mmCIF file of N, CA, C and O in Angstrom:
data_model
loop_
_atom_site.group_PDB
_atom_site.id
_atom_site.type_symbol
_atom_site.label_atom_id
_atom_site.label_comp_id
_atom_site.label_asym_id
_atom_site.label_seq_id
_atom_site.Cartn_x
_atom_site.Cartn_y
_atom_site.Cartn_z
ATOM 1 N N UNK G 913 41.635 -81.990 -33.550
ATOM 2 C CA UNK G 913 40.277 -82.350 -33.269
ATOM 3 C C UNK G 913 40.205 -83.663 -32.508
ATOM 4 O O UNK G 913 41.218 -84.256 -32.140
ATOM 5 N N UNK G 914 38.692 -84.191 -32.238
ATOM 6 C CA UNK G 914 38.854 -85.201 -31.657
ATOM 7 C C UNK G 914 39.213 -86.841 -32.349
ATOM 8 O O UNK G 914 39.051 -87.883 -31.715
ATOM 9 N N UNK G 915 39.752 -86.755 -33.847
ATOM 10 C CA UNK G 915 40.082 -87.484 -34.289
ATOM 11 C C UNK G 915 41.438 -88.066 -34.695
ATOM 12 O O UNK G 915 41.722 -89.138 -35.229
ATOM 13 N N UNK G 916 42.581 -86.507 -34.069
ATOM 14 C CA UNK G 916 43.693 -86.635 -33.768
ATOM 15 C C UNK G 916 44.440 -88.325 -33.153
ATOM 16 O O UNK G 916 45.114 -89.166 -33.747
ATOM 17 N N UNK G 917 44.004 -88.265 -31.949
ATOM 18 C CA UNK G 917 44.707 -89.169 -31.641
ATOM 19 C C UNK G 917 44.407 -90.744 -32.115
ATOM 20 O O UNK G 917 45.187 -91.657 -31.842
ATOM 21 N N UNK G 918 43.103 -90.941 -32.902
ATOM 22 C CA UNK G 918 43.079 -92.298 -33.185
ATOM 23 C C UNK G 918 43.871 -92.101 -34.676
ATOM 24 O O UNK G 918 44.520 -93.078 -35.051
ATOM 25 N N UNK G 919 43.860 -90.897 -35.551
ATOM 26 C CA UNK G 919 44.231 -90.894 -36.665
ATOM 27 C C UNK G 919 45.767 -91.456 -36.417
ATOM 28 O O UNK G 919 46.217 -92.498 -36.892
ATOM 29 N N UNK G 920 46.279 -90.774 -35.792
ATOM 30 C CA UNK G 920 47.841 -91.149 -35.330
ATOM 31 C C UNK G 920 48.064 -92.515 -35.102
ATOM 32 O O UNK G 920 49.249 -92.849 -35.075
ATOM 33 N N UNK G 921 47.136 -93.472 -34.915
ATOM 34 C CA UNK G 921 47.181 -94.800 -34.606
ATOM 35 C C UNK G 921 46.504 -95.566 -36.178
ATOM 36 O O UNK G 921 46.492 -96.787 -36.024
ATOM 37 N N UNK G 922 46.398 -95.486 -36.453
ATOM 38 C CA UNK G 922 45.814 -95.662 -37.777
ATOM 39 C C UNK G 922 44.501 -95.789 -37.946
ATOM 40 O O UNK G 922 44.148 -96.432 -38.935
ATOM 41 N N UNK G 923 43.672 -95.344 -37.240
ATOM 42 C CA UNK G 923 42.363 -95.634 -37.207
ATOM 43 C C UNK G 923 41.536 -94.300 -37.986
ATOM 44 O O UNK G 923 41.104 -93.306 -37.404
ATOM 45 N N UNK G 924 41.455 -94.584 -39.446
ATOM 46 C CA UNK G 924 40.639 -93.533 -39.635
ATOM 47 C C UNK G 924 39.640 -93.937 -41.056
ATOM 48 O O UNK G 924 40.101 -94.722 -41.885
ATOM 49 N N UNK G 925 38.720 -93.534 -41.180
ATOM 50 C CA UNK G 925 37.475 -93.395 -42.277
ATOM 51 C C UNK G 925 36.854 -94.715 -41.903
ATOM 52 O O UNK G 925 36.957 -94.831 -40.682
ATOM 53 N N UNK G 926 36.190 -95.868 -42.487
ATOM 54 C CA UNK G 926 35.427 -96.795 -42.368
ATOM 55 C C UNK G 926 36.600 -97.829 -42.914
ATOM 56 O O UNK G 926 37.110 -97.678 -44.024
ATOM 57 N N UNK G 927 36.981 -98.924 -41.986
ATOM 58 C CA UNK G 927 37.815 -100.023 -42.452
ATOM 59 C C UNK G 927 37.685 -101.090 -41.186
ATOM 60 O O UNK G 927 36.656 -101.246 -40.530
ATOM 61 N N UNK G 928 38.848 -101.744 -40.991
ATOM 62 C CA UNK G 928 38.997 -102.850 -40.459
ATOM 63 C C UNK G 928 39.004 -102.460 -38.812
ATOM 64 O O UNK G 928 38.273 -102.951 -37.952
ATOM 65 N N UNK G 929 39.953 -101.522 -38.648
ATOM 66 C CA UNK G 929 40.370 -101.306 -37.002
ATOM 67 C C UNK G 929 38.813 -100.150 -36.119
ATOM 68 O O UNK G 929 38.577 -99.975 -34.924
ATOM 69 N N UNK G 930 38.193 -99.689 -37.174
ATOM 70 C CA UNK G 930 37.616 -98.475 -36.706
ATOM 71 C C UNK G 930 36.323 -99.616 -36.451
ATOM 72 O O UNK G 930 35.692 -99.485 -35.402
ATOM 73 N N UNK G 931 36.031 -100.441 -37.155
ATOM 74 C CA UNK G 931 34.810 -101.961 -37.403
ATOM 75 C C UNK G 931 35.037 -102.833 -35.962
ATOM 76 O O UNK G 931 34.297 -103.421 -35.174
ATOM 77 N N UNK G 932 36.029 -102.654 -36.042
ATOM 78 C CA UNK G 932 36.445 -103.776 -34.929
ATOM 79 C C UNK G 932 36.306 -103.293 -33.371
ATOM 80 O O UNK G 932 35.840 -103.848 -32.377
ATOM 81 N N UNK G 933 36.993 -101.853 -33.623
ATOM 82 C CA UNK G 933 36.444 -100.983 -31.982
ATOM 83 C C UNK G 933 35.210 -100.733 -31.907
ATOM 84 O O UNK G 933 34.750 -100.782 -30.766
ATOM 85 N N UNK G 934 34.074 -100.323 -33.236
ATOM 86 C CA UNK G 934 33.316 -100.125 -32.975
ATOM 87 C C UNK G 934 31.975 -101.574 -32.402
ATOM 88 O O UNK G 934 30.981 -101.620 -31.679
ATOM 89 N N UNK G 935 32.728 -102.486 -33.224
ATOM 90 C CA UNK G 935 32.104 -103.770 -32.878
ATOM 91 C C UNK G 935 32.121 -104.382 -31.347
ATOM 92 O O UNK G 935 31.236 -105.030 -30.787
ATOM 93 N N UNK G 936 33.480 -103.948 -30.821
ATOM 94 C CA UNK G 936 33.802 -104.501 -29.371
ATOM 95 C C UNK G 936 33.116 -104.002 -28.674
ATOM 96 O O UNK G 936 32.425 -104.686 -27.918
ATOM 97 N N UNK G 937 33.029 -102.126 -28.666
ATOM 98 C CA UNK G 937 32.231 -101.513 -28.078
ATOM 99 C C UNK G 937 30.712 -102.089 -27.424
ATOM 100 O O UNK G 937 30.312 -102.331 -26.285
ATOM 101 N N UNK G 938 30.096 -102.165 -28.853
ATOM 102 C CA UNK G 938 29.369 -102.311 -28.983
ATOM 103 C C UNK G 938 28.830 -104.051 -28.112
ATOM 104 O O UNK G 938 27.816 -104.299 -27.461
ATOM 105 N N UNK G 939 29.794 -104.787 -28.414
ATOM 106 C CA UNK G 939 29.256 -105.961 -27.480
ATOM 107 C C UNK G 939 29.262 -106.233 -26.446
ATOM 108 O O UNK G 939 28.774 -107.294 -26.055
ATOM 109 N N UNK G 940 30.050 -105.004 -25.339
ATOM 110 C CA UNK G 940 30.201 -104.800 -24.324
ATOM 111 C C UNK G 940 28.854 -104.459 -23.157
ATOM 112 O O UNK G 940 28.908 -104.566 -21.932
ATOM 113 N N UNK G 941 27.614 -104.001 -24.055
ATOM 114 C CA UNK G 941 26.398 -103.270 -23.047
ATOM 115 C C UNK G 941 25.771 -104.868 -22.634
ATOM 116 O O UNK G 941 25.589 -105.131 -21.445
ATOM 117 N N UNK G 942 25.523 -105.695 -23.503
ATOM 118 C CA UNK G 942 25.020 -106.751 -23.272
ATOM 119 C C UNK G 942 25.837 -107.507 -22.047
ATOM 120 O O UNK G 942 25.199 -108.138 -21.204
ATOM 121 N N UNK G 943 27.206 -107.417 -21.993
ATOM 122 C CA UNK G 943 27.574 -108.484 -21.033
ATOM 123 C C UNK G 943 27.710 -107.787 -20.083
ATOM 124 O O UNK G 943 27.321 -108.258 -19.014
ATOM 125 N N UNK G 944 28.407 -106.173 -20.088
ATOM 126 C CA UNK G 944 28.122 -105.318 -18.679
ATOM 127 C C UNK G 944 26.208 -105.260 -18.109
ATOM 128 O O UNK G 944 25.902 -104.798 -17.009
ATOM 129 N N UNK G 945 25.592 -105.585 -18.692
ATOM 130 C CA UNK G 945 24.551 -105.304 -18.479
ATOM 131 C C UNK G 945 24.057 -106.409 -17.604
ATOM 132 O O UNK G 945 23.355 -106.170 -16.621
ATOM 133 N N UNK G 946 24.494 -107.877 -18.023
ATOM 134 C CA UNK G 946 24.095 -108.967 -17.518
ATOM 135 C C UNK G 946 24.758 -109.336 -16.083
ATOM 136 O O UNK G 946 24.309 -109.800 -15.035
ATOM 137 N N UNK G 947 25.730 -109.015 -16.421
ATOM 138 C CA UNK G 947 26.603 -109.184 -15.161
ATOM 139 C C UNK G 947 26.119 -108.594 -13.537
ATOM 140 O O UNK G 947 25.817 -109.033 -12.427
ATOM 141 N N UNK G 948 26.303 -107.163 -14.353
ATOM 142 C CA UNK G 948 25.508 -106.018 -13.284
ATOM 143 C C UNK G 948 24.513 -106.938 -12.700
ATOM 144 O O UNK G 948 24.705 -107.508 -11.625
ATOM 145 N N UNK G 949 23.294 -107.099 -13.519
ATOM 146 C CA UNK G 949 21.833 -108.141 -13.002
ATOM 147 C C UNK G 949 22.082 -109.136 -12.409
ATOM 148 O O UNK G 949 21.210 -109.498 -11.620
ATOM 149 N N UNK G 950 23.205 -109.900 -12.506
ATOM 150 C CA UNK G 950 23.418 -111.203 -12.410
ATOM 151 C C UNK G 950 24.217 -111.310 -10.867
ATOM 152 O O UNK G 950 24.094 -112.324 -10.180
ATOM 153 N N UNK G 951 24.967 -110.244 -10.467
ATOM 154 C CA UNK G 951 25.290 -110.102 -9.508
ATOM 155 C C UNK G 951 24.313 -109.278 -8.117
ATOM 156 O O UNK G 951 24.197 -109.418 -6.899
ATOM 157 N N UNK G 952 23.656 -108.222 -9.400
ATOM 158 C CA UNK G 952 22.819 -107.742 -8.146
ATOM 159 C C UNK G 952 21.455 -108.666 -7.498
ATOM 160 O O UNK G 952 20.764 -108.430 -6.507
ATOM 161 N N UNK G 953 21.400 -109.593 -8.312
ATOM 162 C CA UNK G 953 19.979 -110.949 -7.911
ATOM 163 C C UNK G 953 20.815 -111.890 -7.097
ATOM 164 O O UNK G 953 20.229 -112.882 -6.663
ATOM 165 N N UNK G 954 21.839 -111.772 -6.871
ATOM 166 C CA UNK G 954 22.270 -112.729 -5.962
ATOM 167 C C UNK G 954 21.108 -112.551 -4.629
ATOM 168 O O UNK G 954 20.484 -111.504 -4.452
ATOM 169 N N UNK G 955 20.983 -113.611 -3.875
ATOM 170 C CA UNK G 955 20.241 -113.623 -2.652
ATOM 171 C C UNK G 955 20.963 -112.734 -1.497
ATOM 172 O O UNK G 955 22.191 -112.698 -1.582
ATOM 173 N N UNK G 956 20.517 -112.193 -0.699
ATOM 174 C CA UNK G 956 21.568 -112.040 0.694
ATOM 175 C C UNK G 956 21.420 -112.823 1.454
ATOM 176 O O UNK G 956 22.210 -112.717 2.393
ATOM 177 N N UNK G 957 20.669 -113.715 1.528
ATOM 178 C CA UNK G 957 20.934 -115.074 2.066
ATOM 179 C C UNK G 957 22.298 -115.966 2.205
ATOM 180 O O UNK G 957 22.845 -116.448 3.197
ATOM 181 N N UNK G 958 22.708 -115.999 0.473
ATOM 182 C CA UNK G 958 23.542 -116.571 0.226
ATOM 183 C C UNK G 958 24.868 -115.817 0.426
ATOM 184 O O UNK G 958 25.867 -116.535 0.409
ATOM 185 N N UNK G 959 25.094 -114.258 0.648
ATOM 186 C CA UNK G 959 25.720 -113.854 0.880
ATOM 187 C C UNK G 959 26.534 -113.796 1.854
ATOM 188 O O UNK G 959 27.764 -113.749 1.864
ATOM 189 N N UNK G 960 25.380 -113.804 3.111
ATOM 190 C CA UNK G 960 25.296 -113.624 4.140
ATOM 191 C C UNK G 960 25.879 -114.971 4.909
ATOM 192 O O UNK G 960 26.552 -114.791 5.924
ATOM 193 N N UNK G 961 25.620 -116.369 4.423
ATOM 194 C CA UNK G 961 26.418 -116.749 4.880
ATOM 195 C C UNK G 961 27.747 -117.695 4.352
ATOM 196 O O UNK G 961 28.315 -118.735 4.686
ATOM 197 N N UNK G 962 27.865 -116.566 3.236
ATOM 198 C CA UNK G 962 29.699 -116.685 3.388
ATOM 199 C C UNK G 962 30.045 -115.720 4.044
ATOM 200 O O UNK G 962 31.256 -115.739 4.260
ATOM 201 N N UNK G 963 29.540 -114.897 4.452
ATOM 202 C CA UNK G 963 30.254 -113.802 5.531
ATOM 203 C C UNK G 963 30.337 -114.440 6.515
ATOM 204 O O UNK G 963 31.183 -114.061 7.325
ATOM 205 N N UNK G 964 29.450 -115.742 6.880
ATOM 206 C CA UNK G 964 29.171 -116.417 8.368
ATOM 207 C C UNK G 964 30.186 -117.235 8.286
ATOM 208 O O UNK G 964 30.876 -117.305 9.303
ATOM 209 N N UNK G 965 30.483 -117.859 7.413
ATOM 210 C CA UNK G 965 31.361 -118.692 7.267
ATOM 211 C C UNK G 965 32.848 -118.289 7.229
ATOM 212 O O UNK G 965 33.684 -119.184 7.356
ATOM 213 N N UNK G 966 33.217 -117.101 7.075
ATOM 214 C CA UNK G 966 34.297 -116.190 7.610
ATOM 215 C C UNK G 966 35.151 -116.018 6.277
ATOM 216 O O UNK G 966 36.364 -115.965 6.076
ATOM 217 N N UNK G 967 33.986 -115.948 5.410
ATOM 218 C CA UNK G 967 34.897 -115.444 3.536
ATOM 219 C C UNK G 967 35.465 -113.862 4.007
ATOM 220 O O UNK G 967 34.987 -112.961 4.696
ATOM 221 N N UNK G 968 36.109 -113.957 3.623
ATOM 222 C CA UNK G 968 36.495 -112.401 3.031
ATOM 223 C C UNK G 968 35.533 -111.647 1.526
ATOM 224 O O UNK G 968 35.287 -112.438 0.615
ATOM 225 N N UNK G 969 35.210 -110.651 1.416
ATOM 226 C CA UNK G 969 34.866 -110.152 0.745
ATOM 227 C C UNK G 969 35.060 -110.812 -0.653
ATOM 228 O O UNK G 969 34.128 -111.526 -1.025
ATOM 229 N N UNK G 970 36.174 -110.674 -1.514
ATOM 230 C CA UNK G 970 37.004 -111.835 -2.742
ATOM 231 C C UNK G 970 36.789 -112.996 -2.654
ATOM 232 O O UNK G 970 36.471 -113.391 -3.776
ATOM 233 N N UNK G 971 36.776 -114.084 -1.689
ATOM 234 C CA UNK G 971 36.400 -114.983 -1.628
ATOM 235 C C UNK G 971 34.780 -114.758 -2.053
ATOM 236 O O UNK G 971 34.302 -115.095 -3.136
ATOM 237 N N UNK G 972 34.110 -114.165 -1.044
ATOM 238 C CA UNK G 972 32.565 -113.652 -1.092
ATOM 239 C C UNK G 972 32.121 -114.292 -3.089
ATOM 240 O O UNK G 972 31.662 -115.307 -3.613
ATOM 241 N N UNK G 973 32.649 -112.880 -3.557
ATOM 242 C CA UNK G 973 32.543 -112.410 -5.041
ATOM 243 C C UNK G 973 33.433 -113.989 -5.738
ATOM 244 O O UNK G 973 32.611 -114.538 -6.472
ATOM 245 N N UNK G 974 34.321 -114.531 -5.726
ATOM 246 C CA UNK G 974 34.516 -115.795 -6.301
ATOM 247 C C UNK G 974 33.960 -117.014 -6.224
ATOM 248 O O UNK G 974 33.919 -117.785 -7.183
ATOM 249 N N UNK G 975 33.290 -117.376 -4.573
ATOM 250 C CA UNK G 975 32.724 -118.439 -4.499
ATOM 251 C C UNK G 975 31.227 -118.531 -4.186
ATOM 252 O O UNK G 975 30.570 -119.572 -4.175
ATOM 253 N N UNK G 976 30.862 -117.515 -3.977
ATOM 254 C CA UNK G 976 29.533 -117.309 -3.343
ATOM 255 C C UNK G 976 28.641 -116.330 -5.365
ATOM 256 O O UNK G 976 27.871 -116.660 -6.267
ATOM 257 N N UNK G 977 29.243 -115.481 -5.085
ATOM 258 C CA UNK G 977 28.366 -114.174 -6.185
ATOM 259 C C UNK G 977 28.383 -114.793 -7.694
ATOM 260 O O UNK G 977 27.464 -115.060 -8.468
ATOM 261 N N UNK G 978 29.790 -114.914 -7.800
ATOM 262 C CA UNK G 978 29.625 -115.301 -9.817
ATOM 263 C C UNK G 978 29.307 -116.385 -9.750
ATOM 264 O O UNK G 978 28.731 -116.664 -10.801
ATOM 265 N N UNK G 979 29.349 -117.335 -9.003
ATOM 266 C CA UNK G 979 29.052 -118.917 -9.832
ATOM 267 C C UNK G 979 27.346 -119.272 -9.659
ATOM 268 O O UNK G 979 26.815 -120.291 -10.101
ATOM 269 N N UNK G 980 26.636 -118.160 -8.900
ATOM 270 C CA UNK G 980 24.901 -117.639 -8.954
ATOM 271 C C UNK G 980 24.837 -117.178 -10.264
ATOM 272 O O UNK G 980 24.250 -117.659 -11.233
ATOM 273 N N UNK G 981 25.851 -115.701 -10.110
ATOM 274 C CA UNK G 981 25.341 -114.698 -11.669
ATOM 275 C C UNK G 981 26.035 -115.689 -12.843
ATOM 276 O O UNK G 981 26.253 -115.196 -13.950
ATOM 277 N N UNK G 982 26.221 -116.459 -12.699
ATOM 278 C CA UNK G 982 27.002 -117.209 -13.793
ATOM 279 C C UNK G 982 25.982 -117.508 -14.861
ATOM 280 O O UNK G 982 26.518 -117.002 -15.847
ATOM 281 N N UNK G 983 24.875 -118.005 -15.255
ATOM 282 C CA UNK G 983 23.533 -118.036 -15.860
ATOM 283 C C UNK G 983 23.599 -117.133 -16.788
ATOM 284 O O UNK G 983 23.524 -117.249 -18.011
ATOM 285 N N UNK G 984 23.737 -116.277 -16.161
ATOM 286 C CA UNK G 984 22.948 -114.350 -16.544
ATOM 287 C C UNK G 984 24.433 -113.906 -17.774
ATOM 288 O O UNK G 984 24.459 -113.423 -18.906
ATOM 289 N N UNK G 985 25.518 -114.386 -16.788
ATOM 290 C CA UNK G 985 26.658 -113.707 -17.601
ATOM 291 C C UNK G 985 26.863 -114.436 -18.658
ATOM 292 O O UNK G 985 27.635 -113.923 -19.468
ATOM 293 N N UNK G 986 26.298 -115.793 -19.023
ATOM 294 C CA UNK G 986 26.674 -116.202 -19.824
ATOM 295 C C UNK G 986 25.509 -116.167 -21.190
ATOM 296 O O UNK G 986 25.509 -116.452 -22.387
ATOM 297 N N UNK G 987 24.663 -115.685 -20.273
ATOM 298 C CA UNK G 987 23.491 -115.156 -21.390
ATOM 299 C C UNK G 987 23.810 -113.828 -21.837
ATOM 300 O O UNK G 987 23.541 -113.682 -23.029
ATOM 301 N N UNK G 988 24.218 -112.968 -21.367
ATOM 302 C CA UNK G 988 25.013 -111.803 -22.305
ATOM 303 C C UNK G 988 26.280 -112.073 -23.114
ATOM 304 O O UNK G 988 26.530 -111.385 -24.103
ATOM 305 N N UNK G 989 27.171 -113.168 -22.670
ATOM 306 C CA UNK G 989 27.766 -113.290 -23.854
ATOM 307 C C UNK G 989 26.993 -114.036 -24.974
ATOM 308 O O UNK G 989 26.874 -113.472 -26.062
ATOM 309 N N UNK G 990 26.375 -115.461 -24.747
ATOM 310 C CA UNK G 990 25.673 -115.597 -25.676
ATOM 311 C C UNK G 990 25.293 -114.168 -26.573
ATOM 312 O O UNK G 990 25.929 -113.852 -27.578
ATOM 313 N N UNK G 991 23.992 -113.261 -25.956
ATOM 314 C CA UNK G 991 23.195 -111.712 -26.773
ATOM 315 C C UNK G 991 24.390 -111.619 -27.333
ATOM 316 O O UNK G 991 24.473 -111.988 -28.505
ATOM 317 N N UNK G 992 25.677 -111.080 -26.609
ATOM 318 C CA UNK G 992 26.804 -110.529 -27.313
ATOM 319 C C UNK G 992 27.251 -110.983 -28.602
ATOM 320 O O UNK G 992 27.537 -110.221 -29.525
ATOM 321 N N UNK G 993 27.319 -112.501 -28.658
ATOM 322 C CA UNK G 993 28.320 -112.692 -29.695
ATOM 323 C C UNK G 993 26.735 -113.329 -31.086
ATOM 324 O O UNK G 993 26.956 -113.508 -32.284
ATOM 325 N N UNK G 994 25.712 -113.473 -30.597
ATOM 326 C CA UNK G 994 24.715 -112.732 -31.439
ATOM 327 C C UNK G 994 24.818 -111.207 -32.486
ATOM 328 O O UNK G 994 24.877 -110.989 -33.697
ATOM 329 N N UNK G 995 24.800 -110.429 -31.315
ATOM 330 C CA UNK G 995 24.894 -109.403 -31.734
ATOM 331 C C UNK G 995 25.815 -109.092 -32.906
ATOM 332 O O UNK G 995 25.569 -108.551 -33.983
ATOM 333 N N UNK G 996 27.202 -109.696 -32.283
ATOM 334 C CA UNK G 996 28.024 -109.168 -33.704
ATOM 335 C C UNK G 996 28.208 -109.886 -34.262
ATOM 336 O O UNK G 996 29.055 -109.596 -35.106
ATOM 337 N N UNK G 997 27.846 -110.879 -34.317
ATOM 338 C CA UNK G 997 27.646 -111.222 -35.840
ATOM 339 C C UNK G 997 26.470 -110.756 -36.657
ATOM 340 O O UNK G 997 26.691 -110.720 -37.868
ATOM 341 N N UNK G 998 25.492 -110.460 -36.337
ATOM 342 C CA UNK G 998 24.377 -109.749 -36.804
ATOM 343 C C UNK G 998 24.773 -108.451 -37.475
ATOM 344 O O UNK G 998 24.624 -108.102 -38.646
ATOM 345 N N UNK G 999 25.327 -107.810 -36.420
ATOM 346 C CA UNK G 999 25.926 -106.855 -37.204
ATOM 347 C C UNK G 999 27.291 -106.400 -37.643
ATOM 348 O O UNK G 999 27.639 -105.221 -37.706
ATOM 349 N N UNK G 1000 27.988 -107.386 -37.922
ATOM 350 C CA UNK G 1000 29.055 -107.539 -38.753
ATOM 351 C C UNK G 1000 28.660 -107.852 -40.127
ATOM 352 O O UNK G 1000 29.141 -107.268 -41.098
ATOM 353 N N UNK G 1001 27.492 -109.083 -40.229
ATOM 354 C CA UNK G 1001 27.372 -108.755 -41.367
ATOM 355 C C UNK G 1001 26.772 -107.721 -42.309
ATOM 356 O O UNK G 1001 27.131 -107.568 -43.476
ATOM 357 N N UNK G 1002 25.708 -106.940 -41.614
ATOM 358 C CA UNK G 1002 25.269 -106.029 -42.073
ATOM 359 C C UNK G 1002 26.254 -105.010 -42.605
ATOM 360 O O UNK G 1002 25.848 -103.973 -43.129
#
């Protein structure tokens, strides 16, 4: 079944490892979520001219994109590590 292969790893009924994937999981929508936003509000202004300025694409996304979405991403980890603790203890 589909519980084969985590059983084989030791992951099975309600405990420590099955808490912990389900916890990671789980804190993952908040910071994929922010990021996503945080990159897609970048200006094309600002984009535009590191392209002028003769970035490469990587450069683009390192010096120009995240250190804008940087705000945003760090407000989903903040939600994130909210989150589980909220519901860790529960």
């Amino acid at each position: 079944g589909l519980g084969e292969p985590l059983s084989s790893l030791g992951v099975r009924g309600i405990g420590t490892a099955p808490a912990l994937i389900a916890l990671t999981l789980y804190a993952f929508l908040p910071i994929v979520r922010n990021t996503y936003t945080g990159l897609k509000e970048v200006p094309a202004a600002a984009t535009e001219a590191g392209r002028g300025m003769g970035m490469s694409p990587g450069q683009i996304l390192r010096r120009v994109e995240l250190p804008l979405a940087l705000p945003l991403i760090a407000e989903g980890l903040r939600a994130s590590a909210v989150l589980t603790v909220g519901i860790t203890t529960v």
